[in-house]
Amino acid sequence: MSPPASPPSTQRPGLESKRFLIVTGKGGVGKTTVCAAEALALAAKGKRVLVCMCNAKERLSAMLGSELIGPEVRAVAPNIWAVNMDPELALQEYGMMALHSKTLFKLLFDNKYVRTFFRAVPGMQEWTLLGKAWWHTTETRDDGSLTYDVVILDAPATGHGLDMLRVPKIIVDVVPPGLLQRDALLAWKMFQDPLLSAVVLVTLPEEMPVTETVELARALREELGLTIGKVVVNCLLPPLFSKDERAALVAMGPVTGDTPPEAALYAGRRRALREQVQASSLHRLSQELPISPSYLPQLFEDAACPGAIRELAKRMA
């Protein structure tokens, strides 16, 4: 089955018009792969792109063919920069910006009790990372132009990612007026502005990832009021069988034996079962999400290499 055509009514402007993109989904679905491909696609359109990772196991450098990416922003490809944010260092940056004094910052934050307090505040670590990523959208160059046209946040997996996105709203609601509330409010307004921000959901054409994606999409829209800008179905298999052929192979039941014909039937039935799950998953996504999905093919070579990411970037574009 070919991916379903997208109805004209569900098409939305491209992500190149956004300032902030939040990429999330179930663990293992290829979020970082999508971040890398989307960054390349946007950079090819002349956008200056920053990819922010949340203290993650670093794989983006291999995908883009750059040196390892650490807690300092670095150029990783033409028009693309990246940073692997560290919560402790992000908190230090925030503290120095707030206090406008390195001496005062050291006097306060070098105190082990203060550091312990900040680590114990619910949501503070999430805000230091999310807030840092948002802050990069406000950076300007010497001529007053924005340093980055688009900031992409490679957010944590579904549950943790949703908790992270709740934090600025909680700060706005419960924290007394001050610098922290002011910045959280500015960030929250940007995240909720459909002209400036969008969430990119990444999933696989399988039952569990699709279920999590549907539930996450509902929470993002109904609880947080965030815009879903794109849904990416990763690792799509090219169909080998028609709907009737799949049904016939599945109906055969388990195949045993190790003769060449039996081995071929066994492989064919396994492929038919996977295609059947894929078809069912795509149908459910098309029915339950507010936007038609985009599709990235299953790559049978190493997907975490520059050549593969360039190919996926063409699909993203």
Coordinates of N, CA and C in Angstrom, one line a residue, residues 9 49 77 84 99 128 138 151 204-205 213 237 241 268 295:
S9 N -7.0 20.1 2.3 CA -7.5 20.8 3.5 C -6.6 20.6 4.7
V49 N 20.2 27.5 11.1 CA 19.5 26.6 11.9 C 20.4 26.2 13.1
A77 N 27.7 22.1 10.0 CA 27.4 22.0 8.6 C 27.1 23.4 8.1
N84 N 24.8 20.4 22.6 CA 24.2 19.4 23.5 C 24.1 20.0 24.9
L99 N 21.8 37.9 36.9 CA 22.5 38.7 37.9 C 23.4 39.7 37.3
T128 N 15.7 24.7 32.6 CA 17.0 25.2 32.2 C 17.3 24.8 30.8
T138 N 16.2 34.3 20.7 CA 16.2 35.7 20.9 C 17.6 36.3 20.6
V151 N 15.3 27.5 15.5 CA 15.9 26.7 16.5 C 15.1 25.4 16.6
L204 N 6.8 5.5 14.3 CA 7.1 4.4 13.4 C 5.7 3.8 13.0
P205 N 5.6 3.2 11.8 CA 4.3 2.6 11.4 C 4.0 1.3 12.1
T213 N 1.8 8.3 19.9 CA 1.7 9.5 19.1 C 0.3 10.1 19.1
L237 N 8.2 1.0 5.1 CA 8.6 -0.1 4.2 C 8.0 0.1 2.8
F241 N 3.5 -6.5 -1.5 CA 2.3 -7.2 -1.7 C 1.1 -6.3 -1.8
G268 N 8.0 -14.5 3.2 CA 6.9 -13.7 2.6 C 5.8 -13.4 3.7
Y295 N 6.4 11.1 5.2 CA 6.9 9.7 5.3 C 8.4 9.7 5.0

